[in-house]
Short mmCIF file of C-alpha atoms and ligand atoms in Angstrom, two decimals:
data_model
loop_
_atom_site.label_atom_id
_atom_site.label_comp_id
_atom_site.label_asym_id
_atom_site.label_seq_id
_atom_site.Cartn_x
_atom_site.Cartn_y
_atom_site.Cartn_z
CA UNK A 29 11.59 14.06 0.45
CA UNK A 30 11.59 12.50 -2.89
CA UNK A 31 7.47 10.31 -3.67
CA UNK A 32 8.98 9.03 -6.50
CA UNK A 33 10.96 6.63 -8.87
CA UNK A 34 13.88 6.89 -10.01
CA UNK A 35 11.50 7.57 -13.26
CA UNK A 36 9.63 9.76 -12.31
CA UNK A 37 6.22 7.99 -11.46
CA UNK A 38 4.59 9.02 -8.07
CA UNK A 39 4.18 6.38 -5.29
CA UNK A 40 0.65 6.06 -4.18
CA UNK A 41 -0.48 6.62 -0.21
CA UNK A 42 -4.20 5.88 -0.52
CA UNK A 43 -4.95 3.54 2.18
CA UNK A 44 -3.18 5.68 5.15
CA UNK A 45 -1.31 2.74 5.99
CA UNK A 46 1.90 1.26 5.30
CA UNK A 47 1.35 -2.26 4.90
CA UNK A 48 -1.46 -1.56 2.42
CA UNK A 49 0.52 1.23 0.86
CA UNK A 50 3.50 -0.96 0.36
CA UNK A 51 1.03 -3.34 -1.52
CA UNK A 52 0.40 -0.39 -4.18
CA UNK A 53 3.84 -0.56 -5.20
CA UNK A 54 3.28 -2.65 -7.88
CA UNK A 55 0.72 -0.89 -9.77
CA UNK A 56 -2.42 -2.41 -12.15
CA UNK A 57 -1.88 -5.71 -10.39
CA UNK A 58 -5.15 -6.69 -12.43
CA UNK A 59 -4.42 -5.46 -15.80
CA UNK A 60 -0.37 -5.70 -16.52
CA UNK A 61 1.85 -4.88 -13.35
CA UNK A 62 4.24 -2.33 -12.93
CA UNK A 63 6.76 -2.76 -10.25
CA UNK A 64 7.98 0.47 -8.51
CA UNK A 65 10.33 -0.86 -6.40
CA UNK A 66 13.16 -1.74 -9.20
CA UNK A 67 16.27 -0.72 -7.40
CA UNK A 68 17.27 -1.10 -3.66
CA UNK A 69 17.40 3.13 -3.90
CA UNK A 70 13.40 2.88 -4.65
CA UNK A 71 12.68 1.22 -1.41
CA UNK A 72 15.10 3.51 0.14
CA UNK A 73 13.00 6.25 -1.63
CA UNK A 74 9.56 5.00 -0.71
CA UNK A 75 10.24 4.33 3.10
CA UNK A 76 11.59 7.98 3.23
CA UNK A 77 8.15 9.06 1.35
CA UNK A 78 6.45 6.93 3.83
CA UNK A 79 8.38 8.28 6.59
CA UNK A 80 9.53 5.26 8.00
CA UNK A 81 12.99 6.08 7.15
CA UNK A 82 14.91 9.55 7.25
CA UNK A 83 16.26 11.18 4.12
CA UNK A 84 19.57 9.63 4.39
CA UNK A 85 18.21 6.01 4.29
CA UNK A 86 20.07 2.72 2.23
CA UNK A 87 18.39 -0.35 1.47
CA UNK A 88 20.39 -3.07 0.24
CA UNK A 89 19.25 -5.69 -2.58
CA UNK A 90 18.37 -8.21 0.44
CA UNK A 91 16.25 -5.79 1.78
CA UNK A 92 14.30 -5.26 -1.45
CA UNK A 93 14.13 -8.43 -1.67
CA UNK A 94 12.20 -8.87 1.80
CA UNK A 95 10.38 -5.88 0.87
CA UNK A 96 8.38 -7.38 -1.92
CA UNK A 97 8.36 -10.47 -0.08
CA UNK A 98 6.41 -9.13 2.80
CA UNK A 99 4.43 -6.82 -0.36
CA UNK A 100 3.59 -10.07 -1.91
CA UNK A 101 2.05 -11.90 1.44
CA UNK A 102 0.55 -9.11 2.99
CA UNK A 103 -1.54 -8.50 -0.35
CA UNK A 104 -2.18 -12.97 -0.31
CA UNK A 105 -3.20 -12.47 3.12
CA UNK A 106 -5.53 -9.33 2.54
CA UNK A 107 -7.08 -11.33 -0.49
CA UNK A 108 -7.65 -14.00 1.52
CA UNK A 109 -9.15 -12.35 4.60
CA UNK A 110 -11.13 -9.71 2.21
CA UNK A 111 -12.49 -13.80 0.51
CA UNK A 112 -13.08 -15.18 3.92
CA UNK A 113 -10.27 -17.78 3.35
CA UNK A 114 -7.75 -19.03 5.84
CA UNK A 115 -4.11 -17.69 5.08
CA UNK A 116 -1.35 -19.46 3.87
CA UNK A 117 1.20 -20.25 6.27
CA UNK A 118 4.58 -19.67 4.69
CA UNK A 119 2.99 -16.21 4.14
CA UNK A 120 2.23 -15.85 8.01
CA UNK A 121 5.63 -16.95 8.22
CA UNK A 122 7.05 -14.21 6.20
CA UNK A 123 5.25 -11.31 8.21
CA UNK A 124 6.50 -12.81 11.36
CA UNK A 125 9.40 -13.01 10.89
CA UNK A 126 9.93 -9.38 9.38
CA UNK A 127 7.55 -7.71 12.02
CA UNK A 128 10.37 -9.76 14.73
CA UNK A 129 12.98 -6.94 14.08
CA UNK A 130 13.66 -4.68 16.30
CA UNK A 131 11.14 -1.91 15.70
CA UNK A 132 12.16 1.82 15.40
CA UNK A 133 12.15 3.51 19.28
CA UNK A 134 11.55 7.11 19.95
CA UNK A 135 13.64 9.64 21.10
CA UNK A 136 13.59 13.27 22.57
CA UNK A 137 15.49 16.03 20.78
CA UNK A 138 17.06 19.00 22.84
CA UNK A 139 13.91 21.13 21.69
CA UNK A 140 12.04 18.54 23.34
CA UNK A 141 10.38 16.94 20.26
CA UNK A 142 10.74 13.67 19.12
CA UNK A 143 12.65 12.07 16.52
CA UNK A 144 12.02 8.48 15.53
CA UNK A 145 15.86 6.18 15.90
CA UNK A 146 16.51 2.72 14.72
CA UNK A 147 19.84 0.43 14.64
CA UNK A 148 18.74 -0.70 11.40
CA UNK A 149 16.64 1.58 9.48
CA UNK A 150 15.11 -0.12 6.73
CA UNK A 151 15.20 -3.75 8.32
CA UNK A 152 12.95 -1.49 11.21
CA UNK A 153 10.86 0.37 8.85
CA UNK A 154 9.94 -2.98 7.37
CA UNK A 155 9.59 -4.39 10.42
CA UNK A 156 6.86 -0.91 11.28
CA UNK A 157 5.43 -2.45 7.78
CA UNK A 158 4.88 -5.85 8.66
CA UNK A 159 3.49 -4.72 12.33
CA UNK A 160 1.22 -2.62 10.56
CA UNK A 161 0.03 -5.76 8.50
CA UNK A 162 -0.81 -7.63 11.71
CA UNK A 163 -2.85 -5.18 12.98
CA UNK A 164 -4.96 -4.72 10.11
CA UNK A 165 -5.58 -8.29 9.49
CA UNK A 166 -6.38 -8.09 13.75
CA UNK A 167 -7.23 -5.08 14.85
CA UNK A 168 -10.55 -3.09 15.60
CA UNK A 169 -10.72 -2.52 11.84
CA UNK A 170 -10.58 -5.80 10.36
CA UNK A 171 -13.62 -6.14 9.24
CA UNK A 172 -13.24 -2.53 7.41
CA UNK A 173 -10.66 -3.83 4.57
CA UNK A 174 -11.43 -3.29 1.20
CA UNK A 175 -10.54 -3.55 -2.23
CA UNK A 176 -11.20 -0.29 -4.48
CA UNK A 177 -14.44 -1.18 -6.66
CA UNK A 178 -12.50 0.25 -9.67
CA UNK A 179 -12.16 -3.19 -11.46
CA UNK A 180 -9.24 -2.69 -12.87
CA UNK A 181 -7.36 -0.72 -9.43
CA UNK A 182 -5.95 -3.46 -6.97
CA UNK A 183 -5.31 -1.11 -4.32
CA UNK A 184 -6.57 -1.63 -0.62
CA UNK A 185 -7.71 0.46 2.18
CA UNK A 186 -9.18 0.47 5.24
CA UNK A 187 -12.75 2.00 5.23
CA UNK A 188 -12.48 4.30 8.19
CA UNK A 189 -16.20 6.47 7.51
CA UNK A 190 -19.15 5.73 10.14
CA UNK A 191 -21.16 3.97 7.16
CA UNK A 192 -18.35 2.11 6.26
CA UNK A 193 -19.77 2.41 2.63
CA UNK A 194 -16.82 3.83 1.03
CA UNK A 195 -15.83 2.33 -2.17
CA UNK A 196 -12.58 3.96 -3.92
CA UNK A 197 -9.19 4.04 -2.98
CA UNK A 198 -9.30 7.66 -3.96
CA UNK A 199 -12.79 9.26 -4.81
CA UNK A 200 -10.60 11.69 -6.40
CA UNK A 201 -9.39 9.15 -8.67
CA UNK A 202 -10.76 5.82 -9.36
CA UNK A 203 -14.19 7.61 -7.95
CA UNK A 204 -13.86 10.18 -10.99
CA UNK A 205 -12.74 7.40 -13.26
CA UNK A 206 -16.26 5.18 -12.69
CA UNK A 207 -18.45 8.42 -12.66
CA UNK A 208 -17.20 9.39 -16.30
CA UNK A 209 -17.77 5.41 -17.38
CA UNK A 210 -21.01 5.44 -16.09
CA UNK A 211 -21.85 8.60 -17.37
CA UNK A 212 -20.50 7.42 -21.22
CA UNK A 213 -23.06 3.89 -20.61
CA UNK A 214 -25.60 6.14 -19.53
CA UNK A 215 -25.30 8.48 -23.21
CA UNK A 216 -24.72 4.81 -25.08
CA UNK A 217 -26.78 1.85 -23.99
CA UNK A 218 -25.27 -0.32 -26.33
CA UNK A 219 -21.75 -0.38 -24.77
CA UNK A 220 -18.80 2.47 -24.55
CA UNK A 221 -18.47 1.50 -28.44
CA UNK A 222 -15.44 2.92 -30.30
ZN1 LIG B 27 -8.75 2.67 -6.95
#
């Protein structure tokens, strides 16, 4: 199961969920994006990583297109719940409208396990996606969204520790990152100087 571009860059599953996930697609949304999702095959590639989709999965350039569509208002509507603000309602629209397809159903194998089947794939995956967006912006965690302090990493999650005091999207990663910068303005007061 391929977790990459066509270029060989990795796709990111920080947050644990898809609809945030999805949203880290396009990377260093702060600094200068860069899109993952290029070709109809990358969305093909990422639901597969995602496992939303099986191995044998193809998207079609309307489908990437709805993809980043539902990318793009999911993360508007995260910003805007993370600021307190109302959302906007062509991007409700948009998540409706995807999450309205016919979801992906489950289905016993002759082992007796289970094995996820859809009419549609990707149009259900994305449909999983957009479900998943709903119940984030809804559900019993709500209140537990959050954007990685890193300032310049975009990437949500949903702070699932008792506290609810984590801060990075990976302590592993943007966690390391601000412990070496602090460390560096700790040595020079003045700034990180060249
Ligand atoms: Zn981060």
């Amino acid at each position: 199961m391929a977790r990459w571009t066509a270029d060989g860059d990795s796709f990111r599953f920080r947050a644990g969920r898809p609809s945030l996930d999805l949203c880290s697609t396009l990377l260093w949304r702060h600094r200068e994006p860069v899109e993952q999702l290029r070709d109809p095959a990358d969305l093909a590639r990422w639901l597969c990583a995602a496992g939303l989709c099986g191995d044998g999965a193809r998207a079609t350039p309307e489908q990437l297109a709805s993809a980043r569509a539902l990318r793009e208002a999911g993360y508007r509507l995260f910003g805007r719940h993370l600021a307190g603000r109302a959302p906007d309602a062509a991007d409700i629209a948009v998540v409706n409208a995807t999450a309205a397809h016919p979801d992906r159903f489950p289905q016993l194998t002759p082992s007796g396990g289970v094995r996820w089947s859809a009419g549609e794939p990707v149009a259900a995956a994305l449909a999983t996606v957009a479900r998943d967006c709903i119940d984030v912006l809804t559900g019993p965690l709500a209140d537990r969204l959050r954007e990685c302090a890193a300032p310049d990493c975009a990437f949500l999650f949903v702070d699932t520790s008792r506290p609810g005091t984590r801060r990075w999207c990976a302590q592993n990663r943007c966690g390391n990152r601000q412990h070496v910068r602090d460390h560096r303005a700790r040595r020079s007061p003045e700034g990180d100087g060249p």
